[in-house]
Amino acid sequence: MDLLSRICTAVLPWILVAQVIIIKECQTATLSTGENTTITIKSSFPKANCSVCVLKDKQSSCSFELHLQPRENRIYSFSCPEPHKFFTIEISKNTVCISNFYSTEVKELLSLAFPKFNNTLIWNINFSENKALVLDFLGSGLRQIKPTESCPDHLTYSILTYLTAEIQSIGTFCRRGPVSKIQVDKGVRVSLQMSGKEEVDEPDFSMAIGPPIKKCCIIEVKLLPGSSVNLLSPNYPLSFSDDDLMSWMFTVPENNKASVLFLNYTQPNCNKKSERVEYAVAGYQSTIGKSLTDQQLSSIRGNFEMQLENCKMDKSDPGKLSLEFRVEAFNESQQNHFWIDLQKEKGINVTIKQKKVNPNCQICVGAACQPEITLQSGKKTKVIFKDCNLEELGMAVTKDIGCYNWEECPVKEMPLEVPISLAKLPVPLESLTWQLRAPTTSTVVLSPGKAKLKYLLPGDKCREGFYYRLVEEESELGKFCPQGSIEKVQIHSNISMVLIAVDNHSQILEPFFNVTFEKEIAESYIFTVSPELGVMSYLVTPNWPEGMAPLSSVSWKVSVLPGHMVQVSFLNATQPECQQSHTSVSIKGQSSMEEELSRREDELLPEHQTMMEDFWLNMSNCKPEATKKTFKVMCRVTLIEKQDDLIMKIAIGTLSAVLVIVAFIVIISCIMKKKKKKKIQTSIYNPNVNTFFPGHPLFSKGRRDNDSHIYADIDETMMYGQLLRGPGMTPLPEVDVYRPFEGPVGDRPPTPPPLFNRGKSKEFGPEVDVYRPFLGPVGDEPPIPIFNREASMQAVVDSKLYTFQQHEQEAETPGNEDELPLPPADEEKEQNKEESK
């Protein structure tokens, strides 16, 4: 048989006829596909001397891949004796679920698997949008692994879901684990990778249609007593889909409790909402919300559901949401142990105790069990919790930092942080105290690392879930929250700084303060304050609201930004009756020698005080009389812009607006002037001067060329009409009557007056704004202007061509302004008649 196989391998590529004959000896087989089923035979080593051959119409064709469509038959063979070493088989079936149960279809695809070959069986299941697919893993269940890991029996399940255009992996699983069911909301692809070394008779799962779940998927996990399981978020280690949610449902065995521990996670960059985890525990009416950075639930009694919800991620920089966590089940009567390593720590004490009394809870170190334990630094200790709910326990930590002389004092910019071994302990941190012991004649300097401080006033809460207390030996300096305006605190004594956790927030694990020991200061306390624009900063005296310690002092060093000023408002002040010394409230500029404000206990404080530069706000207490009022002051510091700068900005804005308006008016004026220049000029007739009609064609004749000044005929009635008029009648001017000139003749002829007179005036001038039509002849040429008036008048006298003689004296006819004046001769006759009467 081996000889025949080698002959087949050598002869097949060369002789087609012989190939058809010998194929029967090379393990030929018939391969058929059913409805909605495809089969792909593909070489994993294309360079190997092994191919798959198909016989069709007595012809054979060989290649490294064979693909069969649904309802297709092929006669095939391999050109090598051990093809299972070079080829893999992929069998895929598309199924549309209508009924409720599909176990037969799972077995049908399994029957098509090739023995000895590495097979991949794929079920593509589609179903109605308002339904969900339930994958029930019968028998031993599944165990989830990372995509890079492999199963020991080489039998791997991969489950994917279709989310619109993308495919998201629900997870990769091996056989024999606590995962019993997986419900998927969208279309599902289930793939089963089988090694040729393992023979599989049953697929170990069934498919069914269930009600809608309205989330990506639900993974049901059955915990075994005392067992643990590691689980991963969908698409791990890539990101869980944007703005989506899924959940795990855990079944906790009887007499067992469960705890959740996050092993690894990444957070996305959110635009809306935030990623979160919610727990729904049996017996609780409301859910319990946690962030990824919070301490998760422990000692959970009964079944519970854990839901993971992603936010609306930033499209430009989404980041990713991934989560790896562990769930442990333990018997209530069994011990739960943790290692606390304090070998590298110095001067630290850890106390673990019950917040609520539980007689069944025992905290054990070795064989000694008691309700409360204390651990010292320099040791690694195994702590056992018996029948304890870790959420009902509390941990208090105290750490000493100090030195006795400057030569042995390395405290400079030392971060104050929670030890790593305690941060991982699933016991809530109640308080962490740093006892700062500086050398004699020195000062403790506290500098916030990431954010400045602000006073925590009575009735307020810190948004961060924790706050700080600064405590002296006899009194409290104050309570403080992050995110304020206090940059630095200087204390002229030993001090204890206590971190108080309210909500077990994860930010307490990060270093927030740096501590430095410096030379002593004259004041008891100095706070460096840098107010921000638009943010009101409240300052209170130490030990508020009880009152300052006797004969103590406090100073605030307030910085003012250039171009701004700070307004100090005194909101609440209580003055004692002093037995010794006086209380003092003063404000002094840092560059000034004089105080801007100074008040004692018997003087009232102003409501406001404004400072234009960096300044000191100083307060000191006296020794008050017993059982009397204490000294305490609350004030508010507000950074605002200077009034001069505001006025200047307003003036500049107003001036800019005026300039814009002026420029607009100038532009409009220029445009109007240009439009006026383009209009046609209009001439005005003035009868008192010699003018000509502009733009008119030339007159065809001049006065010298026509006879317009010579009368051809004169009517007698027109000549003697004045004799027919009776006395008292209004004299009329003679019309068309020629009279020879009888007056004196001199060197210059008299200047004729205007033809018409509209009023009394001693001087005659040209009429203004009066239009009169042109009455002369219209020809091709304009009249020739007379430039020498005297010569022209003399020519007229010599030729005796006067038609009318008019005096310069104005002749006025009452009641009719348009009548013409009388000739001089008739005027004299009329005057003589009047005199004779």
PDB file of C-alpha atoms in Angstrom, residues 245-469:
ATOM      1  CA  LEU A 245     -23.954  46.333  28.688  1.00  0.00           C
ATOM      2  CA  MET A 246     -23.765  42.659  29.629  1.00  0.00           C
ATOM      3  CA  SER A 247     -24.041  40.671  32.838  1.00  0.00           C
ATOM      4  CA  TRP A 248     -22.916  37.555  34.686  1.00  0.00           C
ATOM      5  CA  MET A 249     -25.397  35.622  36.834  1.00  0.00           C
ATOM      6  CA  PHE A 250     -23.768  33.675  39.666  1.00  0.00           C
ATOM      7  CA  THR A 251     -25.310  30.800  41.558  1.00  0.00           C
ATOM      8  CA  VAL A 252     -23.693  30.555  44.998  1.00  0.00           C
ATOM      9  CA  PRO A 253     -23.828  27.166  46.770  1.00  0.00           C
ATOM     10  CA  GLU A 254     -25.685  26.776  50.021  1.00  0.00           C
ATOM     11  CA  ASN A 255     -23.692  27.680  53.148  1.00  0.00           C
ATOM     12  CA  ASN A 256     -21.215  29.551  50.945  1.00  0.00           C
ATOM     13  CA  LYS A 257     -20.393  33.171  50.333  1.00  0.00           C
ATOM     14  CA  ALA A 258     -18.797  34.791  47.310  1.00  0.00           C
ATOM     15  CA  SER A 259     -16.308  37.616  46.846  1.00  0.00           C
ATOM     16  CA  VAL A 260     -15.350  39.550  43.698  1.00  0.00           C
ATOM     17  CA  LEU A 261     -11.793  40.676  43.007  1.00  0.00           C
ATOM     18  CA  PHE A 262     -10.761  42.684  39.939  1.00  0.00           C
ATOM     19  CA  LEU A 263      -7.424  41.420  38.608  1.00  0.00           C
ATOM     20  CA  ASN A 264      -6.884  43.679  35.600  1.00  0.00           C
ATOM     21  CA  TYR A 265      -8.883  46.391  33.877  1.00  0.00           C
ATOM     22  CA  THR A 266      -8.605  49.340  31.482  1.00  0.00           C
ATOM     23  CA  GLN A 267     -10.886  52.378  31.420  1.00  0.00           C
ATOM     24  CA  PRO A 268     -12.272  54.123  28.317  1.00  0.00           C
ATOM     25  CA  ASN A 269     -12.401  57.843  27.549  1.00  0.00           C
ATOM     26  CA  CYS A 270     -16.037  58.770  27.957  1.00  0.00           C
ATOM     27  CA  ASN A 271     -18.124  61.519  26.382  1.00  0.00           C
ATOM     28  CA  LYS A 272     -21.360  60.626  28.135  1.00  0.00           C
ATOM     29  CA  LYS A 273     -22.008  58.694  31.338  1.00  0.00           C
ATOM     30  CA  SER A 274     -19.195  56.604  32.799  1.00  0.00           C
ATOM     31  CA  GLU A 275     -18.328  52.944  32.892  1.00  0.00           C
ATOM     32  CA  ARG A 276     -19.615  51.183  35.990  1.00  0.00           C
ATOM     33  CA  VAL A 277     -20.399  47.864  37.620  1.00  0.00           C
ATOM     34  CA  GLU A 278     -23.726  47.141  39.314  1.00  0.00           C
ATOM     35  CA  TYR A 279     -24.564  44.297  41.683  1.00  0.00           C
ATOM     36  CA  ALA A 280     -28.040  42.899  42.210  1.00  0.00           C
ATOM     37  CA  VAL A 281     -27.884  40.682  45.292  1.00  0.00           C
ATOM     38  CA  ALA A 282     -30.684  38.375  46.358  1.00  0.00           C
ATOM     39  CA  GLY A 283     -32.544  39.897  49.278  1.00  0.00           C
ATOM     40  CA  TYR A 284     -31.636  43.509  48.420  1.00  0.00           C
ATOM     41  CA  GLN A 285     -34.237  45.742  46.796  1.00  0.00           C
ATOM     42  CA  SER A 286     -31.780  48.185  45.193  1.00  0.00           C
ATOM     43  CA  THR A 287     -28.616  47.597  43.205  1.00  0.00           C
ATOM     44  CA  ILE A 288     -25.111  48.425  44.436  1.00  0.00           C
ATOM     45  CA  GLY A 289     -23.053  50.546  42.038  1.00  0.00           C
ATOM     46  CA  LYS A 290     -19.263  50.500  41.888  1.00  0.00           C
ATOM     47  CA  SER A 291     -16.617  51.950  39.605  1.00  0.00           C
ATOM     48  CA  LEU A 292     -13.772  49.855  38.273  1.00  0.00           C
ATOM     49  CA  THR A 293     -11.391  51.494  40.730  1.00  0.00           C
ATOM     50  CA  ASP A 294     -13.540  50.798  43.801  1.00  0.00           C
ATOM     51  CA  GLN A 295     -13.220  47.903  46.184  1.00  0.00           C
ATOM     52  CA  GLN A 296     -15.714  45.280  44.961  1.00  0.00           C
ATOM     53  CA  LEU A 297     -18.160  43.269  47.029  1.00  0.00           C
ATOM     54  CA  SER A 298     -17.009  40.478  49.276  1.00  0.00           C
ATOM     55  CA  SER A 299     -18.777  37.939  51.488  1.00  0.00           C
ATOM     56  CA  ILE A 300     -21.860  37.963  49.274  1.00  0.00           C
ATOM     57  CA  ARG A 301     -24.495  35.641  50.672  1.00  0.00           C
ATOM     58  CA  GLY A 302     -26.798  34.075  48.060  1.00  0.00           C
ATOM     59  CA  ASN A 303     -27.076  34.347  44.294  1.00  0.00           C
ATOM     60  CA  PHE A 304     -26.214  37.648  42.645  1.00  0.00           C
ATOM     61  CA  GLU A 305     -25.913  39.326  39.256  1.00  0.00           C
ATOM     62  CA  MET A 306     -22.975  41.499  38.200  1.00  0.00           C
ATOM     63  CA  GLN A 307     -23.607  43.891  35.304  1.00  0.00           C
ATOM     64  CA  LEU A 308     -20.888  45.676  33.300  1.00  0.00           C
ATOM     65  CA  GLU A 309     -21.948  48.861  31.514  1.00  0.00           C
ATOM     66  CA  ASN A 310     -19.805  50.831  29.090  1.00  0.00           C
ATOM     67  CA  CYS A 311     -20.091  54.577  28.508  1.00  0.00           C
ATOM     68  CA  LYS A 312     -20.477  56.585  25.317  1.00  0.00           C
ATOM     69  CA  MET A 313     -16.824  56.656  24.312  1.00  0.00           C
ATOM     70  CA  ASP A 314     -14.941  59.537  22.702  1.00  0.00           C
ATOM     71  CA  LYS A 315     -14.690  58.831  18.979  1.00  0.00           C
ATOM     72  CA  SER A 316     -11.394  60.685  18.546  1.00  0.00           C
ATOM     73  CA  ASP A 317      -9.675  58.889  21.451  1.00  0.00           C
ATOM     74  CA  PRO A 318     -11.965  56.107  22.723  1.00  0.00           C
ATOM     75  CA  GLY A 319      -9.523  54.120  24.801  1.00  0.00           C
ATOM     76  CA  LYS A 320     -10.958  50.751  25.761  1.00  0.00           C
ATOM     77  CA  LEU A 321     -12.969  49.000  28.441  1.00  0.00           C
ATOM     78  CA  SER A 322     -11.614  45.588  29.378  1.00  0.00           C
ATOM     79  CA  LEU A 323     -11.966  43.617  32.592  1.00  0.00           C
ATOM     80  CA  GLU A 324     -10.493  40.452  34.073  1.00  0.00           C
ATOM     81  CA  PHE A 325     -11.840  39.430  37.459  1.00  0.00           C
ATOM     82  CA  ARG A 326     -12.133  36.496  39.819  1.00  0.00           C
ATOM     83  CA  VAL A 327     -15.103  35.226  41.807  1.00  0.00           C
ATOM     84  CA  GLU A 328     -14.459  32.976  44.785  1.00  0.00           C
ATOM     85  CA  ALA A 329     -16.913  30.862  46.743  1.00  0.00           C
ATOM     86  CA  PHE A 330     -16.040  29.865  50.292  1.00  0.00           C
ATOM     87  CA  ASN A 331     -17.785  28.119  53.138  1.00  0.00           C
ATOM     88  CA  GLU A 332     -18.953  30.381  55.938  1.00  0.00           C
ATOM     89  CA  SER A 333     -17.281  28.177  58.500  1.00  0.00           C
ATOM     90  CA  GLN A 334     -14.063  27.997  56.520  1.00  0.00           C
ATOM     91  CA  GLN A 335     -11.224  30.444  56.819  1.00  0.00           C
ATOM     92  CA  ASN A 336     -10.456  33.216  54.354  1.00  0.00           C
ATOM     93  CA  HIS A 337      -6.786  34.183  54.561  1.00  0.00           C
ATOM     94  CA  PHE A 338      -4.647  37.051  53.246  1.00  0.00           C
ATOM     95  CA  TRP A 339      -0.954  37.861  53.448  1.00  0.00           C
ATOM     96  CA  ILE A 340      -0.024  41.346  54.703  1.00  0.00           C
ATOM     97  CA  ASP A 341       3.587  42.210  53.905  1.00  0.00           C
ATOM     98  CA  LEU A 342       5.038  45.040  56.037  1.00  0.00           C
ATOM     99  CA  GLN A 343       8.690  44.001  55.810  1.00  0.00           C
ATOM    100  CA  LYS A 344       9.783  47.106  53.887  1.00  0.00           C
ATOM    101  CA  GLU A 345       7.693  49.524  55.919  1.00  0.00           C
ATOM    102  CA  LYS A 346       8.985  51.516  58.898  1.00  0.00           C
ATOM    103  CA  GLY A 347       7.078  52.918  61.842  1.00  0.00           C
ATOM    104  CA  ILE A 348       3.704  51.551  60.781  1.00  0.00           C
ATOM    105  CA  ASN A 349       0.907  49.918  62.775  1.00  0.00           C
ATOM    106  CA  VAL A 350      -2.171  48.266  61.230  1.00  0.00           C
ATOM    107  CA  THR A 351      -5.312  47.624  63.250  1.00  0.00           C
ATOM    108  CA  ILE A 352      -8.159  45.507  61.832  1.00  0.00           C
ATOM    109  CA  LYS A 353     -11.399  45.397  63.771  1.00  0.00           C
ATOM    110  CA  GLN A 354     -15.121  44.918  63.395  1.00  0.00           C
ATOM    111  CA  LYS A 355     -17.246  47.953  62.628  1.00  0.00           C
ATOM    112  CA  LYS A 356     -20.341  45.979  63.591  1.00  0.00           C
ATOM    113  CA  VAL A 357     -20.215  43.432  66.363  1.00  0.00           C
ATOM    114  CA  ASN A 358     -20.519  39.884  65.002  1.00  0.00           C
ATOM    115  CA  PRO A 359     -19.918  37.163  67.612  1.00  0.00           C
ATOM    116  CA  ASN A 360     -19.232  34.569  64.908  1.00  0.00           C
ATOM    117  CA  CYS A 361     -16.515  36.633  63.218  1.00  0.00           C
ATOM    118  CA  GLN A 362     -12.969  35.785  64.241  1.00  0.00           C
ATOM    119  CA  ILE A 363      -9.789  37.516  63.023  1.00  0.00           C
ATOM    120  CA  CYS A 364      -6.858  35.187  63.498  1.00  0.00           C
ATOM    121  CA  VAL A 365      -3.093  35.511  63.306  1.00  0.00           C
ATOM    122  CA  GLY A 366      -1.722  32.005  63.562  1.00  0.00           C
ATOM    123  CA  ALA A 367      -3.652  30.158  66.245  1.00  0.00           C
ATOM    124  CA  ALA A 368      -4.710  33.309  68.115  1.00  0.00           C
ATOM    125  CA  CYS A 369      -8.166  34.534  67.143  1.00  0.00           C
ATOM    126  CA  GLN A 370      -9.831  37.670  68.468  1.00  0.00           C
ATOM    127  CA  PRO A 371     -12.243  40.406  67.295  1.00  0.00           C
ATOM    128  CA  GLU A 372      -9.389  42.872  66.742  1.00  0.00           C
ATOM    129  CA  ILE A 373      -5.734  42.515  65.741  1.00  0.00           C
ATOM    130  CA  THR A 374      -2.750  44.873  65.412  1.00  0.00           C
ATOM    131  CA  LEU A 375       0.168  44.273  63.043  1.00  0.00           C
ATOM    132  CA  GLN A 376       3.622  45.841  63.307  1.00  0.00           C
ATOM    133  CA  SER A 377       6.007  46.895  60.543  1.00  0.00           C
ATOM    134  CA  GLY A 378       8.912  44.677  59.506  1.00  0.00           C
ATOM    135  CA  LYS A 379       6.880  41.454  59.303  1.00  0.00           C
ATOM    136  CA  LYS A 380       4.885  39.428  56.792  1.00  0.00           C
ATOM    137  CA  THR A 381       1.749  38.089  58.435  1.00  0.00           C
ATOM    138  CA  LYS A 382      -0.964  35.663  57.368  1.00  0.00           C
ATOM    139  CA  VAL A 383      -4.351  36.938  58.543  1.00  0.00           C
ATOM    140  CA  ILE A 384      -7.319  34.544  58.636  1.00  0.00           C
ATOM    141  CA  PHE A 385     -10.920  35.723  58.707  1.00  0.00           C
ATOM    142  CA  LYS A 386     -13.437  33.173  59.973  1.00  0.00           C
ATOM    143  CA  ASP A 387     -17.131  33.699  59.410  1.00  0.00           C
ATOM    144  CA  CYS A 388     -16.541  37.398  58.721  1.00  0.00           C
ATOM    145  CA  ASN A 389     -18.125  39.740  56.225  1.00  0.00           C
ATOM    146  CA  LEU A 390     -15.169  41.768  55.013  1.00  0.00           C
ATOM    147  CA  GLU A 391     -17.437  44.738  54.274  1.00  0.00           C
ATOM    148  CA  GLU A 392     -18.229  44.903  57.984  1.00  0.00           C
ATOM    149  CA  LEU A 393     -14.570  45.167  58.949  1.00  0.00           C
ATOM    150  CA  GLY A 394     -12.462  48.315  59.200  1.00  0.00           C
ATOM    151  CA  MET A 395      -8.742  48.995  58.980  1.00  0.00           C
ATOM    152  CA  ALA A 396      -6.919  51.861  60.719  1.00  0.00           C
ATOM    153  CA  VAL A 397      -3.283  52.573  59.835  1.00  0.00           C
ATOM    154  CA  THR A 398      -0.807  54.764  61.712  1.00  0.00           C
ATOM    155  CA  LYS A 399       2.641  55.696  60.431  1.00  0.00           C
ATOM    156  CA  ASP A 400       5.332  57.726  62.213  1.00  0.00           C
ATOM    157  CA  ILE A 401       7.570  60.044  60.178  1.00  0.00           C
ATOM    158  CA  GLY A 402      10.133  62.074  62.057  1.00  0.00           C
ATOM    159  CA  CYS A 403      13.650  62.734  63.250  1.00  0.00           C
ATOM    160  CA  TYR A 404      15.356  64.418  66.183  1.00  0.00           C
ATOM    161  CA  ASN A 405      18.126  66.486  64.586  1.00  0.00           C
ATOM    162  CA  TRP A 406      18.753  68.058  61.195  1.00  0.00           C
ATOM    163  CA  GLU A 407      21.809  65.942  60.435  1.00  0.00           C
ATOM    164  CA  GLU A 408      19.725  62.750  60.521  1.00  0.00           C
ATOM    165  CA  CYS A 409      16.572  64.151  58.935  1.00  0.00           C
ATOM    166  CA  PRO A 410      16.017  63.051  55.331  1.00  0.00           C
ATOM    167  CA  VAL A 411      12.418  64.286  55.209  1.00  0.00           C
ATOM    168  CA  LYS A 412      12.202  66.409  52.073  1.00  0.00           C
ATOM    169  CA  GLU A 413       9.344  66.190  49.562  1.00  0.00           C
ATOM    170  CA  MET A 414       8.419  62.794  51.013  1.00  0.00           C
ATOM    171  CA  PRO A 415       5.122  61.482  49.565  1.00  0.00           C
ATOM    172  CA  LEU A 416       2.425  60.428  52.001  1.00  0.00           C
ATOM    173  CA  GLU A 417       0.772  57.339  50.520  1.00  0.00           C
ATOM    174  CA  VAL A 418      -0.988  54.113  51.430  1.00  0.00           C
ATOM    175  CA  PRO A 419       1.355  51.075  51.559  1.00  0.00           C
ATOM    176  CA  ILE A 420       0.883  48.762  48.572  1.00  0.00           C
ATOM    177  CA  SER A 421       0.295  45.648  50.661  1.00  0.00           C
ATOM    178  CA  LEU A 422      -2.589  47.349  52.471  1.00  0.00           C
ATOM    179  CA  ALA A 423      -4.085  48.767  49.289  1.00  0.00           C
ATOM    180  CA  LYS A 424      -4.664  45.242  47.936  1.00  0.00           C
ATOM    181  CA  LEU A 425      -6.298  44.002  51.123  1.00  0.00           C
ATOM    182  CA  PRO A 426     -10.106  43.588  50.614  1.00  0.00           C
ATOM    183  CA  VAL A 427     -10.811  45.263  53.961  1.00  0.00           C
ATOM    184  CA  PRO A 428     -12.181  48.837  53.835  1.00  0.00           C
ATOM    185  CA  LEU A 429      -9.718  51.505  54.978  1.00  0.00           C
ATOM    186  CA  GLU A 430     -11.254  53.679  57.686  1.00  0.00           C
ATOM    187  CA  SER A 431      -8.383  56.012  58.494  1.00  0.00           C
ATOM    188  CA  LEU A 432      -4.717  56.534  57.782  1.00  0.00           C
ATOM    189  CA  THR A 433      -2.735  58.732  60.180  1.00  0.00           C
ATOM    190  CA  TRP A 434       0.709  60.197  59.515  1.00  0.00           C
ATOM    191  CA  GLN A 435       2.324  61.423  62.726  1.00  0.00           C
ATOM    192  CA  LEU A 436       4.862  64.060  61.657  1.00  0.00           C
ATOM    193  CA  ARG A 437       7.579  64.698  64.247  1.00  0.00           C
ATOM    194  CA  ALA A 438      10.026  67.413  63.197  1.00  0.00           C
ATOM    195  CA  PRO A 439      13.250  68.418  65.007  1.00  0.00           C
ATOM    196  CA  THR A 440      13.223  71.196  67.585  1.00  0.00           C
ATOM    197  CA  THR A 441      12.979  74.735  66.156  1.00  0.00           C
ATOM    198  CA  SER A 442      11.612  73.503  62.859  1.00  0.00           C
ATOM    199  CA  THR A 443       8.487  73.725  60.742  1.00  0.00           C
ATOM    200  CA  VAL A 444       6.392  71.035  59.083  1.00  0.00           C
ATOM    201  CA  VAL A 445       5.559  71.970  55.482  1.00  0.00           C
ATOM    202  CA  LEU A 446       2.727  70.160  53.682  1.00  0.00           C
ATOM    203  CA  SER A 447       2.434  70.593  49.908  1.00  0.00           C
ATOM    204  CA  PRO A 448      -0.509  69.070  48.029  1.00  0.00           C
ATOM    205  CA  GLY A 449       0.693  67.020  45.096  1.00  0.00           C
ATOM    206  CA  LYS A 450      -2.006  67.082  42.392  1.00  0.00           C
ATOM    207  CA  ALA A 451      -4.600  69.518  43.743  1.00  0.00           C
ATOM    208  CA  LYS A 452      -4.767  72.363  46.225  1.00  0.00           C
ATOM    209  CA  LEU A 453      -6.777  72.282  49.453  1.00  0.00           C
ATOM    210  CA  LYS A 454      -9.888  74.016  50.698  1.00  0.00           C
ATOM    211  CA  TYR A 455     -11.518  74.199  54.118  1.00  0.00           C
ATOM    212  CA  LEU A 456     -14.240  71.653  54.859  1.00  0.00           C
ATOM    213  CA  LEU A 457     -16.893  73.677  56.657  1.00  0.00           C
ATOM    214  CA  PRO A 458     -19.562  72.129  58.903  1.00  0.00           C
ATOM    215  CA  GLY A 459     -22.429  70.744  56.826  1.00  0.00           C
ATOM    216  CA  ASP A 460     -20.354  70.380  53.649  1.00  0.00           C
ATOM    217  CA  LYS A 461     -19.024  67.191  52.042  1.00  0.00           C
ATOM    218  CA  CYS A 462     -15.996  66.433  49.918  1.00  0.00           C
ATOM    219  CA  ARG A 463     -16.816  65.209  46.428  1.00  0.00           C
ATOM    220  CA  GLU A 464     -13.794  62.907  46.444  1.00  0.00           C
ATOM    221  CA  GLY A 465     -15.197  60.623  49.172  1.00  0.00           C
ATOM    222  CA  PHE A 466     -12.447  61.393  51.695  1.00  0.00           C
ATOM    223  CA  TYR A 467     -11.021  64.362  53.621  1.00  0.00           C
ATOM    224  CA  TYR A 468      -8.034  65.310  55.786  1.00  0.00           C
ATOM    225  CA  ARG A 469      -7.784  66.402  59.416  1.00  0.00           C
TER     226      ARG A 469
END
